[in-house]
């Protein structure tokens, strides 16, 4: 890891109880850690949820503290810094682009290259749905920006490890 | 919840009755509290309850501090019970105080009825949201059937790992609903597994390093109190011939009268302890968080030392100080493992090398300047010194508030046992000492309990005199009265151009206040009054205020200005600031 302050995606397996997201996000704000994105949803097993947080601006010490502080929360079962293990990260975006006549074929071409779908069309706009890793999403947005982005909605990152270490809530 | 539960009663009980039964199961005998609308069912159940003694405080903050005092002397969790809304929000400072200093509490708060939560009902406060960042864990009870499990978990979490406060918020309807009382046999918390045993490899590495060290120092922290590791610490220090300095939270974990004791380090610690830590080659820190009050400037802290850090809370490690050998575990277990390892293997100790290091430290120690007091007026230092000399053989517990008097007390009181010096270290809560002393006196009824206070901080929970009088709790408050918020004034004197902005503080006539409450009041203005008054105060076995009128300009030295390295010490008024 050459760049110390790159964004980290941290995957947190928790007991799915009331207030758990605010418990986790409150820890970040209370200790001055940043949240670039946060997603939370149930896992395949009832009663457990996974919270994926992308954090920026932290050096290794900060990331170490974040991991430890998260582990200290009672309903937190497991914390994995996806940057530390082999993992796959994805983000979904919905992007409404101004579709002037002369730009329409270009939008379609870009969508095709990135494997994005046109999920809605109006007289003036195309709405694209794209899924990709950070680099792909960034490039796509950069290419669409000069054409005219009307609205952009991002899911925030989710990630999964490639080994089997983090796949089951019953791992322990 | 699972098959491991056993049925103990078939009759249905209300939530309020279940609450009391759970306390009984946890061995709780005394609680501190204040009633209110939503917890009236509990007070109804308490009315005929013969196994719980409830102490009615005069402010909820004091209930929590008293519970912490109770916990500090007994090692058991303290319990407070308060109502919703303001009752609960008044507890925040107490909860935060216990959280920073790591003492086990279970604080029960009432909550408005489940269906009213979120509707801004009368006396509603989102206490779960509010306390989230200042307690170890909290629970909102949503079903009366969950109450026993939650209470059992709360006590378990409060007392294990790094101890701390747990809040249980109980809505009104839960307390009046009824169900069978089923006490779970075990606690199942898959996300909570404190690590008690240090890694054996790390332990032998640490031991090797300490044996080879030429200038080793041990910093003993409050974690040693929590894990009762005093004996192990003493043995290890003796065997390895290593000097020991202690943090404020660890007064008495290593006998301060022992020759290897350097006493307290830090901002107002002994300068020889600060020098030893600055110049050591191996620093062995046990159960301390490396708070800024002991490290000073982090970059200059023990720069040349290899640092070994034992703590049960992984978050403490590498948080402030970069550590070479981290050991996550319970202080007692780790120190015991080190002793076993040392006894079973041939570790070599070069006593001459270690002895010359001790001699070097003693040289620093002998340079200690004599404390001079040039004023006609009574010196606070003299008062505390005399109080110490007079009471030390009575094995008293000292509590303090926060400020100059706290630091003088910490410097002058030589503790040879833990749990004898009770003070708010992490949060620095003025108003802590008096109610904490009250909790201690409730827990240990024959103990002499003295709260050394300032005239500012005693006024923060002065209402507890009524509680002490009602229950005849004989706490002695020695109020070091200099008419100022002395510690703040001290900073203003050196750092803010002697602009004593809002630090001159008036107080009532403390003798009359004591008498008005039905307590005993005394006043000391001359040195020769000190001993006779203390004697009377101890003999009367009543709650006491002693108003000690002292010199308003005395300062606490040694003093390391915030942000400076800890070996850059001001030793007296004449030291220039650079």
XYZ file of C-alpha atoms in Angstrom:
750
model
C 0.000 0.000 0.000
C 1.945 2.965 -1.222
C -0.644 5.614 -0.530
C -1.347 5.739 3.186
C -4.428 7.881 2.961
C -6.431 6.033 0.346
C -10.058 5.298 1.015
C -10.798 2.167 2.976
C -13.882 0.061 2.701
C -14.741 -1.590 5.976
C -17.260 -4.369 6.164
C -18.979 -4.785 9.517
C -21.118 -7.754 10.427
C -23.602 -6.835 13.135
C -26.593 -8.087 15.026
C -29.556 -6.571 13.247
C -31.117 -4.661 16.122
C -32.800 -1.303 16.459
C -30.395 1.614 16.314
C -27.417 -0.393 15.101
C -26.657 1.881 12.137
C -26.687 4.931 14.363
C -24.479 3.135 16.897
C -21.911 2.512 14.153
C -22.214 5.872 12.395
C -22.257 7.694 15.748
C -18.912 6.128 16.557
C -17.503 7.621 13.354
C -18.815 11.128 13.985
C -17.993 11.040 17.690
C -14.369 10.172 17.064
C -13.934 12.348 14.017
C -13.642 9.613 11.391
C -15.105 10.404 7.992
C -17.827 8.461 6.220
C -17.730 8.668 2.425
C -20.532 6.194 2.043
C -22.441 3.801 4.219
C -24.791 0.993 3.285
C -26.633 -1.392 5.537
C -28.886 -4.351 4.875
C -29.751 -7.763 6.197
C -27.527 -10.691 5.397
C -28.694 -14.092 4.254
C -29.278 -15.004 7.858
C -32.121 -13.524 9.805
C -31.052 -11.333 12.674
C -27.773 -10.211 11.146
C -26.935 -7.250 8.998
C -23.882 -6.043 7.177
C -22.815 -2.434 7.197
C -20.284 -1.366 4.606
C -18.532 1.899 5.258
C -16.142 3.747 3.018
C -13.897 6.054 4.986
C -11.308 8.532 3.773
C -8.502 10.609 5.111
C -7.269 8.144 7.650
C -3.710 6.882 7.866
C -2.988 3.345 9.025
C -3.233 4.308 12.681
C -6.665 5.786 12.175
C -7.863 2.730 10.287
C -6.481 0.530 13.070
C -8.402 2.580 15.639
C -11.583 2.487 13.567
C -11.378 -1.282 13.321
C -10.736 -1.673 17.033
C -13.401 0.796 18.056
C -15.942 -0.969 15.850
C -14.983 -4.289 17.389
C -15.559 -2.809 20.814
C -19.259 -2.290 20.081
C -21.170 -5.159 21.636
C -23.486 -5.967 18.664
C -20.553 -5.983 16.225
C -19.522 -9.522 15.367
C -16.842 -9.019 12.771
C -14.929 -6.215 11.164
C -12.929 -6.622 7.975
C -10.959 -3.925 6.214
C -11.551 -5.049 2.647
C -8.306 -3.378 1.639
C -6.413 -5.892 3.777
C -7.790 -8.992 2.086
C -8.537 -10.096 -1.426
C -11.920 -8.669 -2.108
C -14.305 -7.385 -4.704
C -15.943 -4.004 -4.355
C -18.872 -2.666 -6.331
C -21.033 0.376 -6.434
C -24.307 0.958 -8.204
C -25.148 4.334 -9.690
C -28.253 5.779 -11.283
C -27.400 8.693 -13.518
C -29.853 10.966 -15.308
C -28.131 12.530 -18.309
C -29.366 15.345 -20.502
C -29.948 13.654 -23.824
C -29.817 16.206 -26.601
C -30.290 14.738 -30.061
C -26.658 15.105 -30.988
C -25.467 13.406 -27.760
C -27.756 10.405 -27.755
C -25.571 8.053 -29.717
C -22.549 9.037 -27.648
C -24.431 8.273 -24.415
C -25.440 4.893 -25.784
C -21.878 4.180 -26.837
C -20.487 5.055 -23.391
C -23.189 2.967 -21.745
C -22.288 0.020 -23.891
C -18.584 0.275 -23.094
C -19.289 0.328 -19.370
C -21.994 -2.296 -19.466
C -24.502 0.239 -18.207
C -28.211 -0.083 -18.882
C -30.541 2.649 -20.016
C -33.394 2.148 -17.580
C -35.515 5.181 -18.389
C -35.902 7.497 -21.289
C -37.757 10.806 -21.488
C -37.848 13.396 -24.196
C -34.926 15.204 -22.674
C -33.092 12.637 -20.545
C -31.634 9.172 -20.434
C -31.248 7.424 -17.087
C -28.360 4.997 -16.832
C -27.864 2.230 -14.334
C -24.263 1.156 -13.925
C -22.424 -1.174 -11.609
C -18.699 -1.210 -11.242
C -15.667 -0.790 -9.078
C -14.403 2.600 -8.060
C -12.274 3.136 -11.157
C -15.049 2.206 -13.582
C -17.628 4.355 -11.865
C -15.259 7.304 -11.739
C -14.427 7.019 -15.442
C -18.067 6.693 -16.393
C -19.033 9.785 -14.439
C -16.130 11.716 -15.942
C -17.258 10.808 -19.445
C -20.881 11.683 -18.786
C -20.156 14.955 -17.038
C -19.400 17.010 -20.202
C -22.596 15.721 -21.775
C -24.591 16.984 -18.809
C -25.480 15.067 -15.657
C -28.848 16.153 -14.353
C -28.931 13.922 -11.332
C -26.635 11.300 -9.863
C -27.568 8.765 -7.203
C -24.952 6.403 -5.798
C -25.533 3.378 -3.624
C -22.245 3.618 -1.805
C -19.805 0.784 -1.974
C -20.440 -2.789 -1.029
C -17.793 -5.457 -1.013
C -17.199 -9.111 -0.463
C -14.055 -11.064 0.297
C -12.816 -13.651 -2.146
C -11.884 -16.225 0.491
C -14.493 -17.886 2.667
C -13.456 -16.097 5.829
C -16.300 -13.673 5.916
C -19.138 -15.403 4.184
C -21.004 -16.925 7.078
C -22.447 -15.367 10.185
C -21.915 -18.701 11.868
C -18.199 -18.659 11.198
C -17.433 -18.536 14.910
C -34.436 -17.342 24.088
C -32.869 -20.795 24.248
C -33.012 -24.141 25.934
C -30.454 -23.314 28.597
C -32.900 -21.267 30.568
C -34.414 -22.820 33.620
C -37.780 -22.064 34.940
C -37.578 -20.859 38.469
C -40.994 -19.434 39.154
C -44.325 -20.197 37.692
C -46.189 -17.205 39.103
C -46.376 -14.170 36.934
C -44.547 -11.071 38.114
C -44.736 -7.516 36.876
C -41.763 -5.996 35.095
C -41.090 -3.951 38.222
C -41.017 -7.066 40.396
C -38.867 -8.858 37.840
C -36.461 -5.925 37.948
C -36.032 -6.325 41.706
C -35.700 -10.114 41.416
C -32.956 -9.632 38.833
C -31.093 -7.288 41.175
C -31.384 -9.905 43.888
C -29.970 -12.541 41.515
C -27.052 -10.233 40.786
C -26.387 -9.836 44.503
C -27.268 -6.151 44.597
C -28.158 -4.985 48.079
C -27.937 -1.211 47.899
C -28.971 1.169 45.146
C -29.045 4.927 44.720
C -31.988 6.553 43.046
C -34.686 9.112 42.606
C -38.309 8.296 41.791
C -40.477 9.770 39.071
C -43.617 9.182 37.054
C -42.662 6.312 34.785
C -40.860 4.212 37.392
C -43.494 4.421 40.100
C -44.271 0.733 39.657
C -40.706 -0.025 40.726
C -41.024 2.214 43.764
C -44.307 0.493 44.542
C -42.501 -2.861 44.441
C -39.669 -1.412 46.536
C -42.118 -0.347 49.230
C -42.234 -3.764 50.817
C -38.946 -5.050 49.477
C -36.687 -6.367 52.213
C -33.664 -7.296 50.113
C -32.830 -3.969 48.427
C -31.967 -0.837 50.365
C -32.669 2.282 48.340
C -30.865 5.545 49.066
C -32.788 8.609 47.994
C -30.284 11.147 46.701
C -31.053 14.810 46.054
C -29.925 14.947 42.422
C -29.670 12.130 39.901
C -26.065 12.971 38.996
C -25.162 12.220 42.604
C -26.917 8.840 42.404
C -24.587 7.785 39.626
C -21.457 9.171 41.316
C -22.484 7.464 44.558
C -22.949 4.201 42.677
C -19.470 4.668 41.199
C -18.020 5.319 44.658
C -19.734 2.149 45.806
C -18.163 0.287 42.923
C -14.710 1.751 43.477
C -14.449 0.521 47.036
C -16.161 -2.857 46.587
C -15.099 -3.789 43.077
C -18.739 -4.732 42.464
C -21.011 -2.919 40.039
C -22.802 0.128 41.424
C -26.480 0.542 40.639
C -28.510 3.698 40.081
C -32.211 3.997 39.329
C -33.754 7.143 37.894
C -36.815 8.257 36.027
C -37.167 9.270 32.367
C -36.394 12.620 30.764
C -34.570 14.970 33.146
C -33.913 12.154 35.618
C -32.066 10.312 32.895
C -30.300 13.307 31.353
C -29.049 14.355 34.806
C -27.161 11.066 34.883
C -25.039 11.716 31.805
C -22.037 13.210 33.605
C -22.016 10.342 36.075
C -22.195 7.759 33.313
C -19.434 9.447 31.309
C -17.281 9.679 34.425
C -17.492 5.942 35.056
C -16.885 5.257 31.374
C -13.611 7.175 31.259
C -12.296 5.804 34.518
C -13.491 2.268 33.793
C -15.684 1.380 36.725
C -18.689 -0.937 36.451
C -22.144 0.581 36.810
C -25.598 -0.419 35.744
C -27.822 2.626 35.410
C -31.537 1.965 35.089
C -33.574 4.732 33.541
C -37.326 4.884 33.185
C -38.786 5.643 29.782
C -42.206 6.814 28.647
C -44.590 4.087 27.504
C -43.527 2.202 24.374
C -46.379 3.633 22.303
C -45.422 7.193 23.277
C -41.731 6.931 22.407
C -40.886 9.427 19.695
C -43.967 11.565 20.315
C -42.219 14.127 22.515
C -44.211 12.895 25.478
C -43.890 14.498 28.903
C -40.457 13.730 30.372
C -39.323 11.883 27.296
C -35.660 11.840 26.330
C -33.885 9.590 23.838
C -31.503 8.347 26.486
C -30.269 5.494 24.316
C -29.185 7.987 21.676
C -27.802 10.415 24.221
C -25.732 7.895 26.186
C -24.461 5.895 23.230
C -21.073 7.575 23.152
C -20.514 7.673 26.909
C -21.350 4.173 28.066
C -20.059 0.715 27.331
C -23.426 -0.436 26.077
C -27.093 0.414 26.423
C -30.426 -1.328 26.049
C -33.989 -0.268 25.438
C -36.250 -3.004 26.786
C -38.983 -3.795 24.295
C -40.626 -6.802 25.872
C -40.985 -7.663 29.534
C -39.820 -11.205 28.706
C -36.442 -9.787 27.677
C -35.893 -7.941 30.952
C -34.037 -10.709 32.856
C -31.770 -11.473 29.893
C -30.972 -7.797 29.362
C -30.237 -7.184 33.033
C -28.000 -10.231 33.200
C -26.163 -9.093 30.083
C -25.884 -5.559 31.452
C -24.159 -6.734 34.621
C -21.951 -9.074 32.619
C -20.829 -6.359 30.213
C -20.330 -3.806 33.001
C -18.031 -6.062 35.005
C -15.998 -7.910 32.370
C -13.306 -6.760 29.958
C -12.557 -3.139 30.665
C -15.314 -2.397 33.174
C -17.725 0.416 32.433
C -21.266 1.699 32.736
C -24.241 0.054 31.034
C -27.582 1.811 30.686
C -30.897 -0.054 30.696
C -33.859 2.034 29.568
C -37.201 0.619 30.714
C -40.480 1.954 29.301
C -43.382 2.387 31.702
C -45.580 -0.278 30.120
C -42.786 -2.862 30.316
C -42.600 -2.350 34.073
C -46.308 -2.929 34.547
C -46.654 -5.804 32.073
C -46.318 -9.220 33.627
C -44.842 -12.567 32.727
C -43.147 -15.494 34.367
C -39.762 -14.709 35.790
C -37.133 -16.800 34.061
C -33.527 -16.095 34.962
C -31.176 -17.129 32.153
C -28.299 -19.310 33.271
C -25.784 -18.053 30.795
C -25.015 -14.953 28.831
C -24.710 -15.286 25.094
C -23.021 -12.356 23.422
C -21.198 -13.550 20.324
C -19.898 -10.047 19.596
C -18.320 -9.653 23.015
C -15.310 -11.733 23.929
C -12.748 -9.788 25.947
C -9.322 -11.311 25.711
C -7.975 -12.108 29.161
C -4.773 -13.973 28.416
C -1.876 -12.254 26.753
C -0.121 -13.931 23.860
C 2.650 -16.189 25.290
C 5.181 -15.101 22.650
C 4.570 -11.449 23.361
C 4.868 -12.148 27.068
C 8.294 -13.767 26.745
C 9.461 -11.016 24.388
C 8.381 -8.430 26.943
C 10.114 -10.268 29.738
C 13.353 -10.560 27.773
C 13.282 -6.880 27.027
C 12.704 -5.968 30.664
C 15.504 -8.245 31.840
C 17.988 -6.825 29.382
C 16.955 -3.239 29.961
C 19.401 -0.886 31.594
C 16.907 1.837 32.411
C 13.479 0.222 32.684
C 10.376 1.837 34.154
C 6.934 0.431 34.856
C 3.895 2.676 34.496
C 1.096 1.206 36.559
C -2.393 2.274 35.518
C -5.935 1.921 36.793
C -6.317 -1.414 35.018
C -4.301 -2.956 37.830
C -7.022 -1.974 40.281
C -9.719 -3.451 38.046
C -7.915 -6.780 37.706
C -6.602 -6.836 41.299
C -3.044 -7.357 40.092
C -1.222 -5.583 42.929
C 0.543 -8.655 44.251
C 1.754 -9.675 40.806
C 2.992 -6.171 40.084
C 4.932 -6.015 43.328
C 6.522 -9.410 42.773
C 7.503 -8.608 39.224
C 8.980 -5.226 40.124
C 10.937 -6.858 42.965
C 12.209 -9.750 40.861
C 13.206 -7.586 37.904
C 14.339 -4.713 40.094
C 12.371 -2.136 38.151
C 11.074 1.193 39.498
C 7.332 1.797 39.312
C 5.495 5.015 38.655
C 1.742 5.193 38.849
C -0.963 7.203 37.167
C -3.547 9.146 39.140
C -5.996 6.281 38.671
C -3.512 3.796 40.066
C -2.652 5.388 43.377
C -1.909 2.612 45.822
C -1.561 -0.251 43.341
C 2.117 -0.172 44.165
C 2.992 0.951 47.694
C 4.016 4.579 47.378
C 6.225 4.256 50.448
C 8.310 1.534 48.770
C 11.790 2.579 47.643
C 11.152 1.518 44.057
C 8.026 3.641 43.876
C 8.468 6.874 41.945
C 4.959 8.001 42.838
C 2.675 9.668 40.375
C 3.870 10.900 37.003
C 2.425 13.413 34.601
C 1.389 17.033 34.499
C 1.506 17.442 38.280
C 3.450 14.290 39.000
C 6.858 13.887 40.574
C 9.487 15.323 38.304
C 11.826 12.398 38.962
C 9.101 10.061 37.709
C 8.767 12.201 34.588
C 12.538 12.211 34.117
C 12.700 8.456 34.558
C 10.016 7.889 31.914
C 11.638 10.350 29.535
C 15.055 8.723 29.865
C 14.137 5.064 30.144
C 15.139 2.476 27.566
C 12.255 0.103 28.211
C 8.836 1.303 29.277
C 6.427 -1.281 30.593
C 2.928 0.183 30.777
C 0.182 -1.858 32.371
C -3.491 -0.914 32.309
C -3.119 2.709 31.295
C -4.600 4.620 28.354
C -1.610 6.964 27.952
C -3.792 9.977 28.613
C -2.323 13.337 27.593
C -2.021 14.294 31.274
C 0.702 11.675 31.659
C 2.341 11.813 28.245
C 2.589 15.545 27.634
C 4.004 16.150 24.167
C 3.627 12.762 22.479
C 6.586 13.160 20.143
C 8.947 13.621 23.052
C 7.406 10.964 25.268
C 9.845 8.151 26.124
C 11.509 8.745 22.777
C 14.340 6.275 23.180
C 12.325 3.573 24.811
C 10.982 0.324 23.567
C 7.424 0.348 24.804
C 5.533 -2.669 26.067
C 1.849 -2.047 26.652
C -0.539 -4.394 28.421
C -4.225 -3.538 28.236
C -7.462 -5.482 28.109
C -8.939 -2.913 25.740
C -7.325 -3.227 22.293
C -8.386 0.365 21.552
C -5.974 1.671 24.189
C -3.052 0.162 22.357
C -1.440 2.347 19.674
C -4.093 5.010 20.221
C -1.826 7.716 21.622
C 1.580 6.132 21.967
C 3.101 3.866 19.337
C 3.853 0.551 21.006
C 6.593 -1.970 20.219
C 5.184 -4.937 22.078
C 1.415 -4.848 22.492
C -0.116 -7.382 24.837
C -3.882 -7.552 24.892
C -4.997 -9.152 28.102
C -5.955 -8.799 31.718
C -3.198 -7.244 33.843
C -3.312 -9.941 36.505
C -3.140 -12.809 34.030
C -0.372 -11.238 31.999
C 1.765 -10.320 35.009
C 1.180 -13.789 36.495
C 2.252 -15.380 33.196
C 5.384 -13.220 33.180
C 6.217 -14.278 36.726
C 5.730 -17.956 35.860
C 7.851 -17.586 32.765
C 10.538 -15.848 34.797
C 10.504 -18.478 37.536
C 10.598 -21.414 35.145
C 13.378 -20.160 32.923
C 16.792 -18.756 33.415
C 16.394 -15.096 32.855
C 19.370 -13.088 33.932
C 19.057 -9.829 35.780
C 21.992 -7.502 36.055
C 21.284 -6.069 39.448
C 24.196 -3.624 39.374
C 22.952 -2.063 36.142
C 19.439 -1.735 37.469
C 20.721 -0.449 40.794
C 22.682 2.328 39.160
C 19.550 3.371 37.282
C 17.671 3.528 40.588
C 20.479 5.607 41.989
C 20.258 7.964 39.049
C 16.556 8.388 39.698
C 17.232 8.970 43.392
C 19.658 11.687 42.453
C 16.838 13.438 40.604
C 14.579 12.789 43.565
C 17.013 14.370 45.993
C 17.062 17.539 43.951
C 13.458 18.076 44.949
C 13.118 21.693 45.990
C 11.699 22.437 49.390
C 8.158 23.676 49.208
C 8.183 27.248 50.416
C 5.173 29.077 51.619
C 5.788 32.748 52.207
C 2.301 33.944 52.955
C 0.915 34.661 56.401
C -2.150 32.769 55.369
C -2.688 29.083 55.848
C -1.212 26.854 53.154
C -3.470 24.231 51.589
C -0.440 21.965 51.389
C 0.040 22.180 55.153
C -3.603 21.309 55.718
C -3.559 18.239 53.484
C -0.172 17.157 54.837
C -1.433 17.337 58.423
C -4.649 15.578 57.515
C -2.585 12.804 55.976
C -0.268 12.469 58.948
C -3.139 12.409 61.395
C -5.360 9.882 59.573
C -2.940 7.621 57.702
C -3.022 4.858 60.305
C -6.812 4.812 60.263
C -6.734 3.455 56.673
C -9.225 6.022 55.362
C -10.615 6.355 51.863
C -9.939 9.731 50.326
C -12.112 11.121 47.596
C -11.475 14.374 45.828
C -13.241 16.802 43.616
C -11.298 18.281 40.692
C -8.759 21.071 40.750
C -5.809 22.218 42.813
C -6.876 20.395 45.964
C -7.114 17.183 43.935
C -3.543 17.469 42.719
C -2.182 18.429 46.141
C -4.018 15.468 47.642
C -2.665 13.162 44.949
C 0.853 14.423 45.566
C 0.793 14.363 49.353
C -1.260 11.258 50.078
C 0.978 8.217 50.080
C -1.230 5.237 49.319
C -0.081 1.736 50.068
C -3.338 0.095 49.073
C -5.557 0.483 46.035
C -9.154 1.690 46.324
C -8.065 4.250 48.913
C -7.780 7.289 46.678
C -10.925 7.902 44.653
C -10.889 10.679 42.121
C -12.290 11.626 38.759
C -9.285 11.165 36.500
C -10.448 10.919 32.909
C -13.476 13.168 32.743
C -12.314 15.507 35.519
C -15.747 15.981 37.036
C -16.159 18.693 39.643
C -18.874 17.535 41.999
C -17.789 13.900 41.876
C -16.019 13.581 45.203
C -18.816 14.229 47.670
C -21.430 11.840 46.268
C -18.699 9.273 45.566
C -17.648 9.514 49.224
C -21.273 8.968 50.153
C -21.405 5.788 48.067
C -18.189 4.564 49.658
C -19.472 5.201 53.162
C -22.652 3.279 52.336
C -20.642 0.333 51.031
C -18.141 0.258 53.885
C -19.975 1.567 56.911
C -17.127 1.628 59.420
C -14.657 3.241 57.070
C -13.380 6.758 57.623
C -14.239 8.556 54.388
C -12.849 12.010 53.716
C -13.673 14.120 50.688
C -10.988 16.684 49.988
C -12.832 19.385 48.077
C -12.446 22.872 46.734
C -14.872 25.677 47.497
C -15.909 25.670 43.835
C -16.478 21.980 43.324
C -18.225 21.268 46.630
C -20.985 23.596 45.448
C -21.662 21.377 42.461
C -23.287 18.634 44.521
C -23.689 20.321 47.875
C -27.308 19.185 48.099
C -26.134 15.686 49.026
C -25.633 16.908 52.566
C -29.350 16.260 52.957
C -28.868 12.645 51.873
C -25.942 12.201 54.250
C -27.916 13.666 57.137
C -31.012 11.602 56.391
C -29.119 8.308 56.369
C -26.454 9.411 58.860
C -23.614 8.850 56.423
C -20.564 10.301 58.188
C -18.633 11.724 55.240
C -16.096 14.384 56.199
C -15.703 17.138 53.635
C -12.517 19.131 53.960
C -13.161 22.191 51.842
C -9.955 23.867 50.755
C -11.463 27.317 50.455
C -9.373 29.830 48.552
C -12.256 31.783 47.070
C -11.138 30.914 43.562
C -11.499 28.217 40.967
C -7.884 27.690 41.840
C -6.633 25.485 39.040
C -8.139 27.678 36.366
C -6.816 30.751 38.162
C -3.392 29.124 38.187
C -3.484 28.764 34.399
C -4.671 32.353 34.048
C -1.835 33.531 36.244
C 0.870 31.937 34.119
C -0.708 31.735 30.698
C -3.418 34.385 30.434
C -1.745 37.587 31.657
C -3.103 37.262 35.205
C -6.543 38.062 33.882
C -8.609 36.241 36.450
C -11.615 36.077 34.233
C -14.596 34.636 36.098
C -12.512 32.516 38.433
C -13.074 34.419 41.648
C -15.976 32.530 43.094
C -17.994 33.203 46.179
C -19.593 30.574 48.298
C -21.942 30.394 51.202
C -20.859 30.186 54.819
C -20.110 26.474 54.706
C -20.400 26.093 58.478
C -23.886 27.562 58.459
C -24.846 25.498 55.414
C -23.795 22.348 57.241
C -25.753 23.355 60.315
C -28.820 24.295 58.270
C -28.809 20.800 56.783
C -28.409 19.262 60.239
C -24.775 18.303 59.694
C -21.741 19.497 61.649
C -19.758 22.493 60.488
C -16.251 23.565 61.479
C -13.885 26.238 60.315
C -10.096 26.232 60.220
C -8.191 29.455 59.725
C -4.964 28.754 61.641
C -2.488 25.936 61.494
C -2.975 25.018 65.141
C -6.717 24.462 64.566
C -6.156 21.725 62.002
C -5.621 18.694 64.200
C -8.202 19.485 66.903
C -10.889 20.104 64.296
C -10.074 16.958 62.348
C -10.174 15.034 65.589
C -13.628 16.349 66.474
C -14.875 15.753 62.952
C -13.806 12.120 63.057
C -15.155 11.527 66.530
C -18.625 12.942 65.937
C -19.467 10.271 63.301
C -21.738 12.683 61.491
C -21.654 14.283 58.076
C -19.207 17.163 58.361
C -18.161 20.255 56.439
C -14.817 21.717 57.428
C -14.305 25.120 55.850
C -10.559 25.590 55.613
C -9.748 29.162 54.737
C -6.433 29.121 52.885
C -4.099 31.356 50.939
C -5.796 32.220 47.669
C -2.611 32.407 45.585
C -0.918 29.100 46.285
C -0.068 27.150 43.147
C 0.325 23.475 42.357
C 3.886 22.445 41.509
C 5.492 20.598 39.863
C 3.653 21.637 36.747
C 4.140 20.632 33.146
C 2.304 23.050 30.898
C -0.117 21.342 28.528
C 1.591 20.210 25.340
C 5.101 20.342 26.759
C 7.268 17.256 27.163
C 6.864 15.861 30.672
C 10.478 16.437 31.638
C 10.030 20.163 31.121
C 8.758 20.839 34.598
C 8.038 24.052 36.421
C 9.046 23.494 40.020
C 8.080 26.789 41.590
C 6.649 30.235 41.005
C 10.077 31.495 40.057
C 10.462 29.152 37.109
C 10.273 31.194 33.939
C 7.869 30.195 31.198
C 9.518 29.894 27.837
